[in-house]
PDB file of C-alpha atoms in Angstrom:
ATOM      1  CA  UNK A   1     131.651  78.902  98.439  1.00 96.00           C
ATOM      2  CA  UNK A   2     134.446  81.220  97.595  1.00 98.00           C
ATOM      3  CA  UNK A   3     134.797  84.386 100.006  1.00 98.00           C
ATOM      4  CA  UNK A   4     137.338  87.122  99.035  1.00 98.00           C
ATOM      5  CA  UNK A   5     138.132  89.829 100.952  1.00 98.00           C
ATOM      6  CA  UNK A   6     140.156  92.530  99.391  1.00 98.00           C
ATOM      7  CA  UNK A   7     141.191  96.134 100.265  1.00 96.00           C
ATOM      8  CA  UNK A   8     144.012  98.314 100.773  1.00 90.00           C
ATOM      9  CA  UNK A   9     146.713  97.643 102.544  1.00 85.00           C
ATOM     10  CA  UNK A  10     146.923  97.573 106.667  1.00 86.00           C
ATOM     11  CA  UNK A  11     142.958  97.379 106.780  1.00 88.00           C
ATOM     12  CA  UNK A  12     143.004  94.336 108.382  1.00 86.00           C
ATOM     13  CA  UNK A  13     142.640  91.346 105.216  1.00 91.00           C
ATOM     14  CA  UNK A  14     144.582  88.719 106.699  1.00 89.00           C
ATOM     15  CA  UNK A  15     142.987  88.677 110.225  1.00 88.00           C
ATOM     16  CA  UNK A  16     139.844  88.569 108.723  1.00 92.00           C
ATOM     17  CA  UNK A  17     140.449  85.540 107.297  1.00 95.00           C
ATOM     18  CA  UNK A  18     141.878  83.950 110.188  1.00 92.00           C
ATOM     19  CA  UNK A  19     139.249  84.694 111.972  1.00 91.00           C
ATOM     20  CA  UNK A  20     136.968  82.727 109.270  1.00 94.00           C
ATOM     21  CA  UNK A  21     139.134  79.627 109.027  1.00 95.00           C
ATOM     22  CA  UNK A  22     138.697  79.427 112.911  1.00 94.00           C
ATOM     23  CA  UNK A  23     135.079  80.240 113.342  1.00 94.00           C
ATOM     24  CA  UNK A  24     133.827  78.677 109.733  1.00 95.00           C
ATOM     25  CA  UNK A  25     137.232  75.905 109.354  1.00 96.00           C
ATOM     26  CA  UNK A  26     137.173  77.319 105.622  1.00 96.00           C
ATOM     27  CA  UNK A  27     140.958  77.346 104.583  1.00 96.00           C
ATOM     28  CA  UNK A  28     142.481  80.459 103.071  1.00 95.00           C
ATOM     29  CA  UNK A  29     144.642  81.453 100.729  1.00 97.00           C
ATOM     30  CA  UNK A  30     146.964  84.385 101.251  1.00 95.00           C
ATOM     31  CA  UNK A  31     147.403  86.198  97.551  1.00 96.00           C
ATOM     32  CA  UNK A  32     150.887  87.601  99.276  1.00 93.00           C
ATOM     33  CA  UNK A  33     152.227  84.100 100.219  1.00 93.00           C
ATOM     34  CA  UNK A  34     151.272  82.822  96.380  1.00 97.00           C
ATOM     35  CA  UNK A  35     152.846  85.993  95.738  1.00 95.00           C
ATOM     36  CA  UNK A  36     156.619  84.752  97.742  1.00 93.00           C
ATOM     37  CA  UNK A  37     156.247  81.387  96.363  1.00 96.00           C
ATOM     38  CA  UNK A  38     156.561  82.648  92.830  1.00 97.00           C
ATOM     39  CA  UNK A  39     159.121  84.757  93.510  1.00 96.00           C
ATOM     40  CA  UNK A  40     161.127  83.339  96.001  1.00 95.00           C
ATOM     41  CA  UNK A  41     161.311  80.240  93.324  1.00 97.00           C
ATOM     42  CA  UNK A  42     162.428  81.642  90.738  1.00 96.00           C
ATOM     43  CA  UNK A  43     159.216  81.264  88.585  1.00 95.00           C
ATOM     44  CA  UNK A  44     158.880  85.170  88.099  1.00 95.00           C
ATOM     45  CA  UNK A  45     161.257  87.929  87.480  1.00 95.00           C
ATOM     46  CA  UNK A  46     158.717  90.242  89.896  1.00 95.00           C
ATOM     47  CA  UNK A  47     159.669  91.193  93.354  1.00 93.00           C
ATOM     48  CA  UNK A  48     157.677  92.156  96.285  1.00 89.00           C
ATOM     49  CA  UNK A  49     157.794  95.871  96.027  1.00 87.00           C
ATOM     50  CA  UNK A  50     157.036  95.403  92.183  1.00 93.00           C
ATOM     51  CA  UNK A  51     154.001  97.945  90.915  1.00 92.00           C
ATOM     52  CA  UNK A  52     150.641  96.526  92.399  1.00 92.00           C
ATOM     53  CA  UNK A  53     148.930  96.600  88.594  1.00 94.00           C
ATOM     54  CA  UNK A  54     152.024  94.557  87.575  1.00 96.00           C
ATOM     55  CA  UNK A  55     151.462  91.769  90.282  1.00 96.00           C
ATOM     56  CA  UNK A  56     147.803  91.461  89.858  1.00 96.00           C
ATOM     57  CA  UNK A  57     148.153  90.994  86.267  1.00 97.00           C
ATOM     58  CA  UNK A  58     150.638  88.027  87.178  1.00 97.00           C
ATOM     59  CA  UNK A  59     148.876  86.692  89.996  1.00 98.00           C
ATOM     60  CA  UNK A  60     144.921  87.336  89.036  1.00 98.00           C
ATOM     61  CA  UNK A  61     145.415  84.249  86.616  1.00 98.00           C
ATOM     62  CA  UNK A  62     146.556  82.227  88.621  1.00 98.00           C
ATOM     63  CA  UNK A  63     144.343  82.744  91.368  1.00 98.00           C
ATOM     64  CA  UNK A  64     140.882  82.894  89.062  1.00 98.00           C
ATOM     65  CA  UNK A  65     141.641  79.437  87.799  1.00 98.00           C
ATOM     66  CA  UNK A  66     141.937  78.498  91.306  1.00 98.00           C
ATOM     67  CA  UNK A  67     138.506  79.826  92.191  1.00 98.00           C
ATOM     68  CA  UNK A  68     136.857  78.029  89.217  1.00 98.00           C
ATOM     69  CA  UNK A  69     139.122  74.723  90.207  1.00 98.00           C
ATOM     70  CA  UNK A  70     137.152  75.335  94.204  1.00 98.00           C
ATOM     71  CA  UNK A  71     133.832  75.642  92.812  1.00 98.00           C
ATOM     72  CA  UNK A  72     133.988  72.973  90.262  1.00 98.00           C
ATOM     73  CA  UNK A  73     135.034  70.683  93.654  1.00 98.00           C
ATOM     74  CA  UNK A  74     132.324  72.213  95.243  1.00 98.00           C
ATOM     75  CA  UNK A  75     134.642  73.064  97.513  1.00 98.00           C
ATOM     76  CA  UNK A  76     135.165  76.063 100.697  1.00 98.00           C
ATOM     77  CA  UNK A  77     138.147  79.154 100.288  1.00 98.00           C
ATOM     78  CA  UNK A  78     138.884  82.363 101.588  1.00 98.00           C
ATOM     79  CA  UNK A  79     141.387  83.973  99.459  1.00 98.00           C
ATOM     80  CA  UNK A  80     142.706  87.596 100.802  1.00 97.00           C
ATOM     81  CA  UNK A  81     144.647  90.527  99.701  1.00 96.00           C
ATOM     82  CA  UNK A  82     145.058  93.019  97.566  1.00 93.00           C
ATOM     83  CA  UNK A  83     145.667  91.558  94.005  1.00 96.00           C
ATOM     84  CA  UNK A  84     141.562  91.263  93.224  1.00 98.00           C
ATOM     85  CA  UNK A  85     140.760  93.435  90.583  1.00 97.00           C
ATOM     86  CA  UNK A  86     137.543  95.347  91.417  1.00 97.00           C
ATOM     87  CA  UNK A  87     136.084  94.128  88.314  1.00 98.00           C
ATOM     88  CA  UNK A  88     136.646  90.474  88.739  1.00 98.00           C
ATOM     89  CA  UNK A  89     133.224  89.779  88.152  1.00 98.00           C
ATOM     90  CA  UNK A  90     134.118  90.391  84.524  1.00 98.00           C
ATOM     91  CA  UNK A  91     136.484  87.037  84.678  1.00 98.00           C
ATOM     92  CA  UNK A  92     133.326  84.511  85.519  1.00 98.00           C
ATOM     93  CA  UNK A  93     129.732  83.008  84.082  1.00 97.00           C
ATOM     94  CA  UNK A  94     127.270  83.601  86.344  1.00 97.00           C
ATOM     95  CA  UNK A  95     127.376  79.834  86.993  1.00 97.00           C
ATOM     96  CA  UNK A  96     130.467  80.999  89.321  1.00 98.00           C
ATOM     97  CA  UNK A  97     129.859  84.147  90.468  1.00 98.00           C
ATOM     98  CA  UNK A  98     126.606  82.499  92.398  1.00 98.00           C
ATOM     99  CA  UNK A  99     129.664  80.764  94.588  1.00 98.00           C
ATOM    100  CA  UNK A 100     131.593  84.245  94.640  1.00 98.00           C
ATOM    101  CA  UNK A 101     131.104  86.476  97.676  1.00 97.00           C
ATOM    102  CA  UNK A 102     133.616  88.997  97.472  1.00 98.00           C
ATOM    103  CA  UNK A 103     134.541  91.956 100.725  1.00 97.00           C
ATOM    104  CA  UNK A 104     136.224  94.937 100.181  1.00 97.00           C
ATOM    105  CA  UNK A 105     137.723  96.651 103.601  1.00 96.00           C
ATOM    106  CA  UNK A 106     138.386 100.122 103.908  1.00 96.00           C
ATOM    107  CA  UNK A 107     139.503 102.488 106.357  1.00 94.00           C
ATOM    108  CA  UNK A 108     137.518 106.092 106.789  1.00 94.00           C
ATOM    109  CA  UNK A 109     139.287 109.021 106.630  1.00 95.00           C
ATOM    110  CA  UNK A 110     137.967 109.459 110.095  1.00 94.00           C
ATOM    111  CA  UNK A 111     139.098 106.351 111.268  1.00 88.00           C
ATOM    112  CA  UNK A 112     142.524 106.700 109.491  1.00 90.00           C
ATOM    113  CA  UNK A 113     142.733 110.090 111.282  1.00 92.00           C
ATOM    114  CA  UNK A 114     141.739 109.062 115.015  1.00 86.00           C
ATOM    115  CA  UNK A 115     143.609 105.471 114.903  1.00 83.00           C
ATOM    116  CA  UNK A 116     146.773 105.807 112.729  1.00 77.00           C
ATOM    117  CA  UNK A 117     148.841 104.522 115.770  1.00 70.00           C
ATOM    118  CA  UNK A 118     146.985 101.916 116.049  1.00 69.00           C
ATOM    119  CA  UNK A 119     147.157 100.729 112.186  1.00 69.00           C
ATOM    120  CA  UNK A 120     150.992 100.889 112.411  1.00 67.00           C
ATOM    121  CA  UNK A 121     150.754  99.164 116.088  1.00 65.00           C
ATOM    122  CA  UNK A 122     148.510  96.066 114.973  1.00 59.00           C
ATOM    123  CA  UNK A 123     150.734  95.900 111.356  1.00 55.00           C
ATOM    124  CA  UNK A 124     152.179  92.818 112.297  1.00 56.00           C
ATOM    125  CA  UNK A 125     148.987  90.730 114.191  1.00 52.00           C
ATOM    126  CA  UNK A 126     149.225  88.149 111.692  1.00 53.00           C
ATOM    127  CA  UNK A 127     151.930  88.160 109.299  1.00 58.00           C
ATOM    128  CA  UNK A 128     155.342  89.997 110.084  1.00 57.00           C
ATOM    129  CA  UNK A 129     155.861  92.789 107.492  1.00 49.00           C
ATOM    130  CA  UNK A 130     159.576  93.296 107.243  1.00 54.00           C
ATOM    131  CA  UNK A 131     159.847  97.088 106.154  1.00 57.00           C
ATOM    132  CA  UNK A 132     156.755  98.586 106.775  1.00 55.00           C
ATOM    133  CA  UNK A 133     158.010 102.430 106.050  1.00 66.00           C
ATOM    134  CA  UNK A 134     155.500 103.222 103.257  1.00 74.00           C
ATOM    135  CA  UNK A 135     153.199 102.989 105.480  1.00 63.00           C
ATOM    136  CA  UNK A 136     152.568 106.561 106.357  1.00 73.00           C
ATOM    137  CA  UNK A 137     149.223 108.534 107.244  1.00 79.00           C
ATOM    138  CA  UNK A 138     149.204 110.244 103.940  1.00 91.00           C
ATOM    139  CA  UNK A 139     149.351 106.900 101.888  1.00 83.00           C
ATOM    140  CA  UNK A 140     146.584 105.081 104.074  1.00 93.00           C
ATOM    141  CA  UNK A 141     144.520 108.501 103.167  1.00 92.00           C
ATOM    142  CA  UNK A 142     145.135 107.886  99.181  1.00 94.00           C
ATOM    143  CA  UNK A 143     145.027 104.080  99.126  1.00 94.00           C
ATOM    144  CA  UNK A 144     141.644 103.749 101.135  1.00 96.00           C
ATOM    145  CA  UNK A 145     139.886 106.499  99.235  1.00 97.00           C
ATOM    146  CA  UNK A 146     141.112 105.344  95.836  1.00 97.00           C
ATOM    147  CA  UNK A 147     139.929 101.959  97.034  1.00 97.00           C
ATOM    148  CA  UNK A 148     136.655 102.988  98.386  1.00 98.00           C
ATOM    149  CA  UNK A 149     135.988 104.992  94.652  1.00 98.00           C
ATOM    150  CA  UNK A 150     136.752 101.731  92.906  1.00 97.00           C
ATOM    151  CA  UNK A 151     134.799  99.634  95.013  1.00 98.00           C
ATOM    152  CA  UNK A 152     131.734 101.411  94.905  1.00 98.00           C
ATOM    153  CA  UNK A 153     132.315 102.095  90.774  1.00 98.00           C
ATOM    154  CA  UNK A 154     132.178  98.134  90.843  1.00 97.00           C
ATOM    155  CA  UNK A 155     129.305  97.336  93.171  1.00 97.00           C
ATOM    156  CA  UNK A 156     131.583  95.460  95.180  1.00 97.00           C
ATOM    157  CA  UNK A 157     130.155  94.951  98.983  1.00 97.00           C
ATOM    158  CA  UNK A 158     132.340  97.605 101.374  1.00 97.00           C
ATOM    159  CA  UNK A 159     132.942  96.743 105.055  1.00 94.00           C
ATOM    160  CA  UNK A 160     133.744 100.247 106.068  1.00 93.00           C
ATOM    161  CA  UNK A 161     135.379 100.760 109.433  1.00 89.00           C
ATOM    162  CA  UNK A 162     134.675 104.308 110.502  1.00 91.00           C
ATOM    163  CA  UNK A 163     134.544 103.808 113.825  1.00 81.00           C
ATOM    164  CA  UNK A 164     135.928 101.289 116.205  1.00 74.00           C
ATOM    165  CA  UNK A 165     137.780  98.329 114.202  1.00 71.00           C
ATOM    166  CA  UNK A 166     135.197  95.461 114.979  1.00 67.00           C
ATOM    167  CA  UNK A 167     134.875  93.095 112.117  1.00 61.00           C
ATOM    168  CA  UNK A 168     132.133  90.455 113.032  1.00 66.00           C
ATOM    169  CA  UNK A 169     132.006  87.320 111.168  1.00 64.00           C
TER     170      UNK A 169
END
């Protein structure tokens, strides 16, 4: 089984996911550390604050042929972040997609709202963001709505957090 969990930024991908491995012991695979090992080597002329579309269209590739690679091995992955297209399903037989479960998370404009402090405050839970200024009430606002549209225009399966940020697994 491959589980992906997708979503805008700061909603929370990457503790999901660690909170899998421990409770299912199904390994993950950070998109964003695939990301830094392409860059960081040389193999790309990207950079991290390169255009989102521009990374996925590098890093989808990659990371399709590694979902095909785990199901072939009938083999167990989480793979997070934000470089899933929302029409992925488009890139498999249905042969796969019966071992594809993907997750999109998004914030609520509510939630946004009421707990901005706490989004910025719980940033860094997981991985240390080094410059997290774009961050900013008004982006969280654009990126979770344009993210909710495009989920739901793809039938993907929303975990909306409207109220209190519980994610059960």
């Amino acid at each position: 089984m491959v589980i992906l969990i997708t979503g805008a930024s700061h909603t929370g991908k990457t503790l999901l996911a660690q909170r899998m491995l421990e409770k299912y012991k199904y390994p993950y695979l950070s998109i964003d550390h695939l990301k830094m090992g392409l860059i960081r080597s040389g193999n790309t002329a990207l950079t991290p604050t390169s255009d989102e579309s521009e990374l996925t269209t590098y890093l989808w590739p990659i990371v399709r042929e590694i979902i095909k690679t785990v199901i072939e091995n009938e083999q167990n992955l989480i793979i997070e972040g934000c470089y899933i297209p929302f029409d992925y399903k488009n890139d498999f037989d249905k042969n796969y997609l019966e071992h594809i479960e993907c997750y999109c998370l998004v914030l609520s404009e509510n939630y946004i709202k009421e707990h901005f402090g706490d989004v910025v405050k719980y940033a860094n839970v997981i991985e240390r963001r080094v410059d997290d200024s774009d961050c900013t009430l008004e982006s969280l606002l654009s990126d979770n709505a344009e993210t909710l549209h495009r989920a739901e225009k793809n039938n993907l399966k929303i975990v909306l957090i409207d109220d209190k940020y519980e994610v059960k697994v």
